[in-house]
Amino acid sequence: MEQYHNVKIEKIETLYKANWLQLNKISFTDSKNKIRSWESVDRTTKKGDTDGVDIIAIVNKDSQRHLICVLQFRAPIGKLSLEFPAGLVDGDESAEVSANRELLEETGYTSKSVCHVSPTPMSLEPGLSSANTRYVIINVKEELLQPQQHLEENELIEVLLIPLDSNIADRLNKIAIERNCQISSQLYAFALGLSFQTIFS
């Protein structure tokens, strides 16, 4: 395993930079002392060590726990995406502050308590990008009849409450078919984790 410790980044060259993203060419020396290169798409907005937050928000409805999800159009995939509420860290704010702000903006729900914050950033697609996230688990205050979103002018987000049980993966698959949407890998991995015992029983 020590061979992987000898990899060294030599140079990062920006090939193209836009408002939110940039294309970089990374030159590095591998464990066999060979110079290699890799292309990476990275965010231009990162101020600290974390790009954004993904929010696992739980709310009680009809005496049952529900997971708060959002459905919104994502241009890169050309269709609706079913996701955790999420967003970029703003300036030097903490992951917890970012999560509370994004939850209110995207869903209208507010935090009752924060149960967990990832102690370190988690990679999203490390073969493509340095983009990362921290997961924040939030217990939401009592269910509101009509939560008021605080969306930006260019945002259109639908909020879905999905029963939080061992059938959640099946529920997500049903929504994906009915709404012709794509499920984010983070959300589906979470659902499979909850369904693990059912799948292998």
Short mmCIF file of C-alpha atoms in Angstrom, two decimals:
data_model
loop_
_atom_site.label_atom_id
_atom_site.label_comp_id
_atom_site.label_asym_id
_atom_site.label_seq_id
_atom_site.Cartn_x
_atom_site.Cartn_y
_atom_site.Cartn_z
CA MET A 1 0.00 0.00 0.00
CA GLU A 2 2.94 2.35 0.54
CA GLN A 3 3.34 2.76 -3.23
CA TYR A 4 0.26 5.01 -3.28
CA HIS A 5 1.83 7.34 -0.73
CA ASN A 6 4.55 8.32 -3.21
CA VAL A 7 2.22 10.05 -5.68
CA LYS A 8 3.02 13.76 -5.95
CA ILE A 9 1.06 16.59 -7.56
CA GLU A 10 3.48 18.58 -9.72
CA LYS A 11 1.30 21.24 -11.33
CA ILE A 12 -2.33 22.30 -11.74
CA GLU A 13 -3.07 24.26 -14.91
CA THR A 14 -6.42 25.96 -15.51
CA LEU A 15 -7.57 25.25 -19.07
CA TYR A 16 -10.88 27.10 -18.86
CA LYS A 17 -12.61 29.12 -16.15
CA ALA A 18 -16.27 30.19 -16.04
CA ASN A 19 -18.44 31.74 -13.32
CA TRP A 20 -18.99 28.60 -11.26
CA LEU A 21 -16.67 25.93 -12.66
CA GLN A 22 -13.22 25.55 -14.12
CA LEU A 23 -11.47 22.83 -16.10
CA ASN A 24 -8.05 21.95 -14.72
CA LYS A 25 -5.22 19.78 -15.99
CA ILE A 26 -3.37 18.09 -13.13
CA SER A 27 0.18 16.84 -13.67
CA PHE A 28 1.47 14.34 -11.12
CA THR A 29 4.27 11.84 -10.59
CA ASP A 30 2.96 8.34 -9.95
CA SER A 31 4.41 5.62 -7.71
CA LYS A 32 6.63 4.41 -10.58
CA ASN A 33 8.06 7.92 -10.99
CA LYS A 34 6.21 8.49 -14.26
CA ILE A 35 4.65 11.86 -15.08
CA ARG A 36 0.92 11.56 -15.72
CA SER A 37 -1.92 14.00 -16.30
CA TRP A 38 -5.60 14.13 -15.38
CA GLU A 39 -8.42 16.50 -16.27
CA SER A 40 -10.64 17.73 -13.46
CA VAL A 41 -13.76 19.91 -13.24
CA ASP A 42 -13.66 21.99 -10.06
CA ARG A 43 -15.77 24.68 -8.43
CA THR A 44 -14.56 28.27 -8.35
CA THR A 45 -16.61 29.10 -5.24
CA LYS A 46 -14.83 27.11 -2.52
CA LYS A 47 -13.48 29.31 0.30
CA GLY A 48 -12.52 26.66 2.86
CA ASP A 49 -12.18 22.89 2.69
CA THR A 50 -15.84 22.17 1.88
CA ASP A 51 -17.88 22.96 -1.24
CA GLY A 52 -21.36 22.27 0.06
CA VAL A 53 -23.74 20.39 2.32
CA ASP A 54 -26.25 17.59 1.78
CA ILE A 55 -29.07 17.59 4.30
CA ILE A 56 -30.72 14.45 5.67
CA ALA A 57 -33.79 16.08 7.19
CA ILE A 58 -36.37 14.09 9.15
CA VAL A 59 -39.88 15.34 9.94
CA ASN A 60 -42.81 13.67 11.71
CA LYS A 61 -46.06 13.43 9.78
CA ASP A 62 -49.10 11.36 10.74
CA SER A 63 -47.12 9.75 13.58
CA GLN A 64 -44.46 8.52 11.14
CA ARG A 65 -41.00 9.79 10.31
CA HIS A 66 -40.53 11.15 6.79
CA LEU A 67 -37.44 12.08 4.80
CA ILE A 68 -37.57 15.52 3.20
CA CYS A 69 -36.46 15.34 -0.44
CA VAL A 70 -36.46 17.85 -3.26
CA LEU A 71 -37.22 17.53 -6.96
CA GLN A 72 -35.68 20.01 -9.36
CA PHE A 73 -34.50 20.28 -12.96
CA ARG A 74 -30.77 19.70 -13.46
CA ALA A 75 -29.49 20.93 -16.81
CA PRO A 76 -26.48 18.55 -17.05
CA ILE A 77 -28.77 15.50 -17.04
CA GLY A 78 -31.60 17.21 -18.92
CA LYS A 79 -34.33 16.11 -16.53
CA LEU A 80 -35.67 16.33 -12.99
CA SER A 81 -33.42 15.10 -10.20
CA LEU A 82 -34.65 13.66 -6.90
CA GLU A 83 -32.20 14.67 -4.18
CA PHE A 84 -31.47 15.58 -0.61
CA PRO A 85 -31.88 19.31 0.04
CA ALA A 86 -28.40 20.70 -0.54
CA GLY A 87 -26.39 23.79 -1.33
CA LEU A 88 -23.03 25.50 -1.38
CA VAL A 89 -21.29 26.76 1.73
CA ASP A 90 -21.52 30.55 1.74
CA GLY A 91 -18.24 32.27 2.61
CA ASP A 92 -16.78 31.13 5.92
CA GLU A 93 -20.01 29.76 7.41
CA SER A 94 -19.96 26.35 9.09
CA ALA A 95 -21.56 23.26 7.59
CA GLU A 96 -24.27 23.39 10.26
CA VAL A 97 -25.13 27.01 9.49
CA SER A 98 -25.14 26.26 5.74
CA ALA A 99 -27.45 23.28 6.24
CA ASN A 100 -29.95 25.22 8.33
CA ARG A 101 -29.98 28.06 5.80
CA GLU A 102 -30.37 25.79 2.76
CA LEU A 103 -33.08 23.70 4.42
CA LEU A 104 -35.17 26.80 5.09
CA GLU A 105 -34.55 28.26 1.63
CA GLU A 106 -35.31 25.09 -0.35
CA THR A 107 -38.07 23.52 1.75
CA GLY A 108 -39.43 26.08 4.21
CA TYR A 109 -38.71 23.76 7.13
CA THR A 110 -36.57 24.80 10.10
CA SER A 111 -34.25 22.78 12.29
CA LYS A 112 -35.24 21.51 15.72
CA SER A 113 -31.85 19.90 16.32
CA VAL A 114 -28.73 18.91 14.39
CA CYS A 115 -27.89 15.26 15.07
CA HIS A 116 -24.73 14.84 13.03
CA VAL A 117 -22.26 16.75 10.87
CA SER A 118 -19.64 14.90 8.83
CA PRO A 119 -16.33 15.51 10.63
CA THR A 120 -14.48 15.73 7.31
CA PRO A 121 -15.53 16.57 3.73
CA MET A 122 -16.83 13.64 1.65
CA SER A 123 -15.88 13.30 -2.02
CA LEU A 124 -18.69 13.14 -4.57
CA GLU A 125 -17.08 11.89 -7.79
CA PRO A 126 -13.30 11.94 -7.19
CA GLY A 127 -12.42 10.66 -10.65
CA LEU A 128 -14.04 13.74 -12.16
CA SER A 129 -13.88 16.56 -9.64
CA SER A 130 -12.51 17.79 -6.32
CA ALA A 131 -16.07 18.80 -5.35
CA ASN A 132 -17.04 17.57 -1.90
CA THR A 133 -19.78 17.81 0.69
CA ARG A 134 -20.53 17.38 4.36
CA TYR A 135 -23.63 15.48 5.40
CA VAL A 136 -25.79 17.11 8.05
CA ILE A 137 -28.61 15.18 9.75
CA ILE A 138 -31.38 17.43 11.02
CA ASN A 139 -34.52 16.80 13.04
CA VAL A 140 -37.10 19.24 11.75
CA LYS A 141 -39.59 21.15 13.89
CA GLU A 142 -43.19 19.97 13.95
CA GLU A 143 -44.70 19.60 10.50
CA LEU A 144 -45.97 22.81 8.99
CA LEU A 145 -49.17 22.76 6.94
CA GLN A 146 -47.72 25.05 4.29
CA PRO A 147 -43.97 25.60 4.71
CA GLN A 148 -42.85 28.75 2.91
CA GLN A 149 -39.82 28.28 0.70
CA HIS A 150 -37.35 31.13 0.26
CA LEU A 151 -36.13 30.37 -3.24
CA GLU A 152 -33.93 32.47 -5.46
CA GLU A 153 -35.52 33.91 -8.59
CA ASN A 154 -34.10 31.21 -10.86
CA GLU A 155 -34.99 28.27 -8.58
CA LEU A 156 -38.03 26.00 -8.92
CA ILE A 157 -37.98 23.22 -6.32
CA GLU A 158 -40.72 20.78 -5.34
CA VAL A 159 -40.62 19.34 -1.82
CA LEU A 160 -41.50 15.67 -1.28
CA LEU A 161 -42.01 13.91 2.06
CA ILE A 162 -41.13 10.22 1.76
CA PRO A 163 -41.95 7.73 4.55
CA LEU A 164 -38.71 6.70 6.23
CA ASP A 165 -38.81 2.91 6.42
CA SER A 166 -37.23 -0.16 4.86
CA ASN A 167 -39.30 0.31 1.68
CA ILE A 168 -37.83 3.72 0.89
CA ALA A 169 -35.76 2.48 -2.07
CA ASP A 170 -38.91 1.07 -3.69
CA ARG A 171 -40.71 4.36 -3.05
CA LEU A 172 -37.89 6.30 -4.73
CA ASN A 173 -37.91 3.97 -7.73
CA LYS A 174 -41.66 4.44 -8.09
CA ILE A 175 -41.28 8.23 -8.04
CA ALA A 176 -38.48 8.03 -10.62
CA ILE A 177 -40.75 6.09 -13.00
CA GLU A 178 -43.88 8.17 -12.40
CA ARG A 179 -42.11 11.53 -12.64
CA ASN A 180 -39.49 10.52 -15.23
CA CYS A 181 -36.75 11.78 -12.95
CA GLN A 182 -33.29 10.59 -11.96
CA ILE A 183 -32.41 9.73 -8.36
CA SER A 184 -29.16 11.16 -7.00
CA SER A 185 -26.63 8.48 -6.08
CA GLN A 186 -26.26 9.88 -2.54
CA LEU A 187 -29.98 9.61 -1.87
CA TYR A 188 -30.24 6.13 -3.37
CA ALA A 189 -27.23 4.84 -1.41
CA PHE A 190 -28.91 6.13 1.76
CA ALA A 191 -32.14 4.35 0.81
CA LEU A 192 -30.33 1.09 0.05
CA GLY A 193 -28.66 1.29 3.45
CA LEU A 194 -32.08 1.47 5.12
CA SER A 195 -33.32 -1.38 2.90
CA PHE A 196 -30.25 -3.58 3.46
CA GLN A 197 -31.83 -6.00 5.91
CA THR A 198 -34.92 -6.39 3.73
CA ILE A 199 -32.85 -7.04 0.60
CA PHE A 200 -30.66 -9.71 2.21
CA SER A 201 -33.17 -11.32 4.57
#
